[in-house]
PDB file of C-alpha atoms in Angstrom:
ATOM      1  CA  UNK Z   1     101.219 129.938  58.803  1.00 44.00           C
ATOM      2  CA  UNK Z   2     104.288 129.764  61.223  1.00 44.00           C
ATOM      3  CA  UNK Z   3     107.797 130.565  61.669  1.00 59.00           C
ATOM      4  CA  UNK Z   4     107.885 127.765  63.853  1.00 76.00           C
ATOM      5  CA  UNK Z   5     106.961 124.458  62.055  1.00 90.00           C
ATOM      6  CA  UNK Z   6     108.464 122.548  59.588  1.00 95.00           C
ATOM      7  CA  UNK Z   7     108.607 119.398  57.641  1.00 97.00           C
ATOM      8  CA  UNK Z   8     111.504 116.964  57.002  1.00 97.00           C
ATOM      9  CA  UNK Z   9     111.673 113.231  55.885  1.00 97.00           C
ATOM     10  CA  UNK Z  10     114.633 110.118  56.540  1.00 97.00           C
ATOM     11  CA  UNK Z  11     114.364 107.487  54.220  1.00 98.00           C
ATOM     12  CA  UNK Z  12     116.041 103.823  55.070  1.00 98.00           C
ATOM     13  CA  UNK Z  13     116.601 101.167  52.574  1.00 98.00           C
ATOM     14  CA  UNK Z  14     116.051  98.553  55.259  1.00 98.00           C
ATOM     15  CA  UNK Z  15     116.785  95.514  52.937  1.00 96.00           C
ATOM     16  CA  UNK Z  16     120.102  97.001  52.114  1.00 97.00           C
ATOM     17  CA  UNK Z  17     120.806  98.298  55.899  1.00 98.00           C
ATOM     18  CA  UNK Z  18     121.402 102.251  54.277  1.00 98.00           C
ATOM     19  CA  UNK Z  19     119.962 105.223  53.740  1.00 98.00           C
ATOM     20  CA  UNK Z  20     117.874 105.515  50.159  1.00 98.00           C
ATOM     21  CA  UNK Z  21     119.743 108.208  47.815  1.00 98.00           C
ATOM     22  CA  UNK Z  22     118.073 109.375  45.400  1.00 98.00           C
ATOM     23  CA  UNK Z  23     114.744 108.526  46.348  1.00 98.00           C
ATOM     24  CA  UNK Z  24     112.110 111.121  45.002  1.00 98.00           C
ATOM     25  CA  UNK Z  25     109.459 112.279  47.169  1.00 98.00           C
ATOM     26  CA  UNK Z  26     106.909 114.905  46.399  1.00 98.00           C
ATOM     27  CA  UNK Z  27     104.885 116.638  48.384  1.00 98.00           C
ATOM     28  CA  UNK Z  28     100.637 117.869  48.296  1.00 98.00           C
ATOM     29  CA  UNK Z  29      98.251 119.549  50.256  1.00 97.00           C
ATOM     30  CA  UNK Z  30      94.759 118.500  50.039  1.00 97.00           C
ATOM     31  CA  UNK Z  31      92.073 120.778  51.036  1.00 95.00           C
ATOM     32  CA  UNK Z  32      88.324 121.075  49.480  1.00 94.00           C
ATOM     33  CA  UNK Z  33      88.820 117.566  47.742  1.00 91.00           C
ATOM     34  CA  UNK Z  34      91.675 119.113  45.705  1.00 96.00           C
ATOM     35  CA  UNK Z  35      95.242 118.311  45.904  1.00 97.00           C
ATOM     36  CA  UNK Z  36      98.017 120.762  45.191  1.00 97.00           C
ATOM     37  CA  UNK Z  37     101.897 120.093  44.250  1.00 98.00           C
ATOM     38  CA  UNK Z  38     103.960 121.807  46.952  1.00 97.00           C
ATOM     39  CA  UNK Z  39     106.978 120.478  46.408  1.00 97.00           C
ATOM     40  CA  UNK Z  40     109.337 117.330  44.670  1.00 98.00           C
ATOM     41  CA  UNK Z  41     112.990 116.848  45.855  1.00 98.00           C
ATOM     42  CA  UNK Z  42     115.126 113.721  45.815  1.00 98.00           C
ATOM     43  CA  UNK Z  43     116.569 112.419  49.483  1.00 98.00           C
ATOM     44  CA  UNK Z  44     120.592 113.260  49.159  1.00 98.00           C
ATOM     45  CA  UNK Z  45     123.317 110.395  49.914  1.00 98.00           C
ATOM     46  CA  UNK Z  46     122.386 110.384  54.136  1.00 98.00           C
ATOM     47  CA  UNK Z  47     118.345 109.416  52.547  1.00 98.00           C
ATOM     48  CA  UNK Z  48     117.148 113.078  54.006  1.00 98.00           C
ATOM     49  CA  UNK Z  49     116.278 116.166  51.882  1.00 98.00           C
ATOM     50  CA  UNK Z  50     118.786 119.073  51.955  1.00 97.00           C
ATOM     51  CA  UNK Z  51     115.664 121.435  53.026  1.00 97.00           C
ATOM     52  CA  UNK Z  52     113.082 120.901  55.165  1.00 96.00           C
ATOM     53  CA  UNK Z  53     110.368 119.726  52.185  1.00 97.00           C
ATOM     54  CA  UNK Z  54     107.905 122.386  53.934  1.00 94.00           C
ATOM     55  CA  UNK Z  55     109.853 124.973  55.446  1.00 93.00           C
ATOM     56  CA  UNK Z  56     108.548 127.444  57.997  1.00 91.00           C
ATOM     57  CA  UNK Z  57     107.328 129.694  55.600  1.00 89.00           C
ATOM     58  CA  UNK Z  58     105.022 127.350  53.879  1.00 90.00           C
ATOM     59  CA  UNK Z  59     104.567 125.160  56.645  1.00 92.00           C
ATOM     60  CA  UNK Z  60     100.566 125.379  58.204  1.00 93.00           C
ATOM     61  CA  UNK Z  61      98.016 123.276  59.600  1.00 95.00           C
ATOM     62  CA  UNK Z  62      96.022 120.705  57.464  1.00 97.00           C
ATOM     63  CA  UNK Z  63      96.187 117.570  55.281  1.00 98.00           C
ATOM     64  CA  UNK Z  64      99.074 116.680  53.589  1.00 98.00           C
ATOM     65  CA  UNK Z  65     100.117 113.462  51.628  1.00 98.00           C
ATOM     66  CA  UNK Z  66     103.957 112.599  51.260  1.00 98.00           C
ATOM     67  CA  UNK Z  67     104.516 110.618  47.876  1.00 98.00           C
ATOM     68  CA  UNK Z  68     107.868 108.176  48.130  1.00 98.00           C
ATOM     69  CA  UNK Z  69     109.177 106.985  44.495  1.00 98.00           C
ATOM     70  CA  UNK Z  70     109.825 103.385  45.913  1.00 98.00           C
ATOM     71  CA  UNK Z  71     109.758 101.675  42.144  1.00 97.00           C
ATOM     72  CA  UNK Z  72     112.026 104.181  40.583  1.00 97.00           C
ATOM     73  CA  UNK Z  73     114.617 104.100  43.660  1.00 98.00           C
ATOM     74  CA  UNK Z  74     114.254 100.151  43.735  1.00 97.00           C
ATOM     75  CA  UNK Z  75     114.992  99.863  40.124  1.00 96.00           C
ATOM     76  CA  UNK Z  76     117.894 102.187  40.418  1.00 97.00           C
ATOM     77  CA  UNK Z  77     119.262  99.792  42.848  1.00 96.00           C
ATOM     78  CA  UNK Z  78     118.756  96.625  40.616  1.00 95.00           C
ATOM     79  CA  UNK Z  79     116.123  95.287  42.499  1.00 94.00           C
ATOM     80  CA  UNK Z  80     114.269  92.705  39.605  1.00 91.00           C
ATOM     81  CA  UNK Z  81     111.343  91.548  39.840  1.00 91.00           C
ATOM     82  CA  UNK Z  82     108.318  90.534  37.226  1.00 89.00           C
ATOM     83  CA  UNK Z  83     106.911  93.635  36.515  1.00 91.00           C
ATOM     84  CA  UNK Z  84     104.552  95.391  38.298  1.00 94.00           C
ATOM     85  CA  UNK Z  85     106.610  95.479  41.431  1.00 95.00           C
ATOM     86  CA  UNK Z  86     104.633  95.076  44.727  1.00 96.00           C
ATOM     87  CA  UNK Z  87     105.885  98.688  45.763  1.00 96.00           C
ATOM     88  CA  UNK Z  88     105.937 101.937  42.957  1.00 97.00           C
ATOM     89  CA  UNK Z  89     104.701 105.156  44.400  1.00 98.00           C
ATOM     90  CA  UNK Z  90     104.027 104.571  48.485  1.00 98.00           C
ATOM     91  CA  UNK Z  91     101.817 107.825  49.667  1.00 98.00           C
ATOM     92  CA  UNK Z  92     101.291 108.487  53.256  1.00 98.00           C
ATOM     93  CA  UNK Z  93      99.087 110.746  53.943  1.00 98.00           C
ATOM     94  CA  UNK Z  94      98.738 112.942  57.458  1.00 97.00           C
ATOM     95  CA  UNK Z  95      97.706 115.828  59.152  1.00 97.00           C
ATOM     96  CA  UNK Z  96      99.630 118.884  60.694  1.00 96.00           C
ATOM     97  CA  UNK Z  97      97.560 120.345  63.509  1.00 95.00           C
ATOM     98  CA  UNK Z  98     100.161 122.135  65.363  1.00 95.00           C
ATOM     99  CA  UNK Z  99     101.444 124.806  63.012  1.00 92.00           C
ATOM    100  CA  UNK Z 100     104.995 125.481  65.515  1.00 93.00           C
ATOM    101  CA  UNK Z 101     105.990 121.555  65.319  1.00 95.00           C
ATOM    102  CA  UNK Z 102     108.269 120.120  63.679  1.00 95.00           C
ATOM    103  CA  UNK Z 103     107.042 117.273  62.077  1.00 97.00           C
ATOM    104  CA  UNK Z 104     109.267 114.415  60.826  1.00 97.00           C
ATOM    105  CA  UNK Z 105     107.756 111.673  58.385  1.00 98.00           C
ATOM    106  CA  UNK Z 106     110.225 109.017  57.927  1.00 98.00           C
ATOM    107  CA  UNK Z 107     110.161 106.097  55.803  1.00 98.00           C
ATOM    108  CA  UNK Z 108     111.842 102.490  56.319  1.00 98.00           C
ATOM    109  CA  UNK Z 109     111.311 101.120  52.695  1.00 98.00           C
ATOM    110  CA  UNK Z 110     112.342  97.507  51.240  1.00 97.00           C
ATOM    111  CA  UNK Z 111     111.045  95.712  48.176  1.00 97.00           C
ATOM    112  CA  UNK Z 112     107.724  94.254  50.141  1.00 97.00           C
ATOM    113  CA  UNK Z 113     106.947  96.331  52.786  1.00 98.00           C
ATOM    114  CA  UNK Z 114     107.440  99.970  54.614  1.00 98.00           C
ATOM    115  CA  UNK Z 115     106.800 101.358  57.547  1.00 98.00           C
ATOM    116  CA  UNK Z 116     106.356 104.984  58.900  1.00 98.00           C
ATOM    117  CA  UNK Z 117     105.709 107.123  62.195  1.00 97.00           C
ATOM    118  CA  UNK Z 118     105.695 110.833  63.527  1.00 96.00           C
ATOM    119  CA  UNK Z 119     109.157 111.068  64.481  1.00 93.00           C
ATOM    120  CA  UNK Z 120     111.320 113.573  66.045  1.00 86.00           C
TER     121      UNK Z 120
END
């Protein structure tokens, strides 16, 4: 582990042009074909967490998947649609090899599609 590296998240409700409140995102490691709850938070009204959602303490090298509550947050928002919607739970999974980065997943989200990258 490192006191350098952490993890932190922006989501963007780009069908709505603003950030996604309230959107909740939980967080697992995955190591020997096992895959352990870190962490669940809900993005606050800027669509970021108030923490880091790995902070330097718990923040190491490995495989990690990010899981993004799309359906629940689109619902929220009155988004209707026949049932199941095209987007519920959107995972992205990655890996942390440099354990004194900070790594930033963001999420651009709307009703039929997403995209993410490493950002800064």
């Amino acid at each position: 582990m490192s006191k350098g590296g952490f993890l932190t998240t922006h989501v963007l409700d780009t069908a709505r042009g603003v950030p996604a409140a309230g959107l909740r995102i939980d967080l697992y490691r995955l190591e020997a074909g096992e895959r352990r709850a870190l962490a669940s938070m809900k993005t606050n009204a800027d669509g970021r967490t108030d923490s880091p959602i790995l902070p330097a303490g718990q923040f190491a090298t490995g495989l990690y998947e990010l899981e993004f509550h799309a359906g629940d947050y689109l619902r929220a928002q009155g988004f209707e649609a026949a049932p199941p919607l095209f987007l519920d739970v959107v995972p992205i999974r990655f890996g942390i090899n440099d354990a004194s980065a900070h790594y930033h997943v963001p999420l651009l989200l709307s009703p039929y599609g997403y995209s993410t990258y490493r950002g800064s």
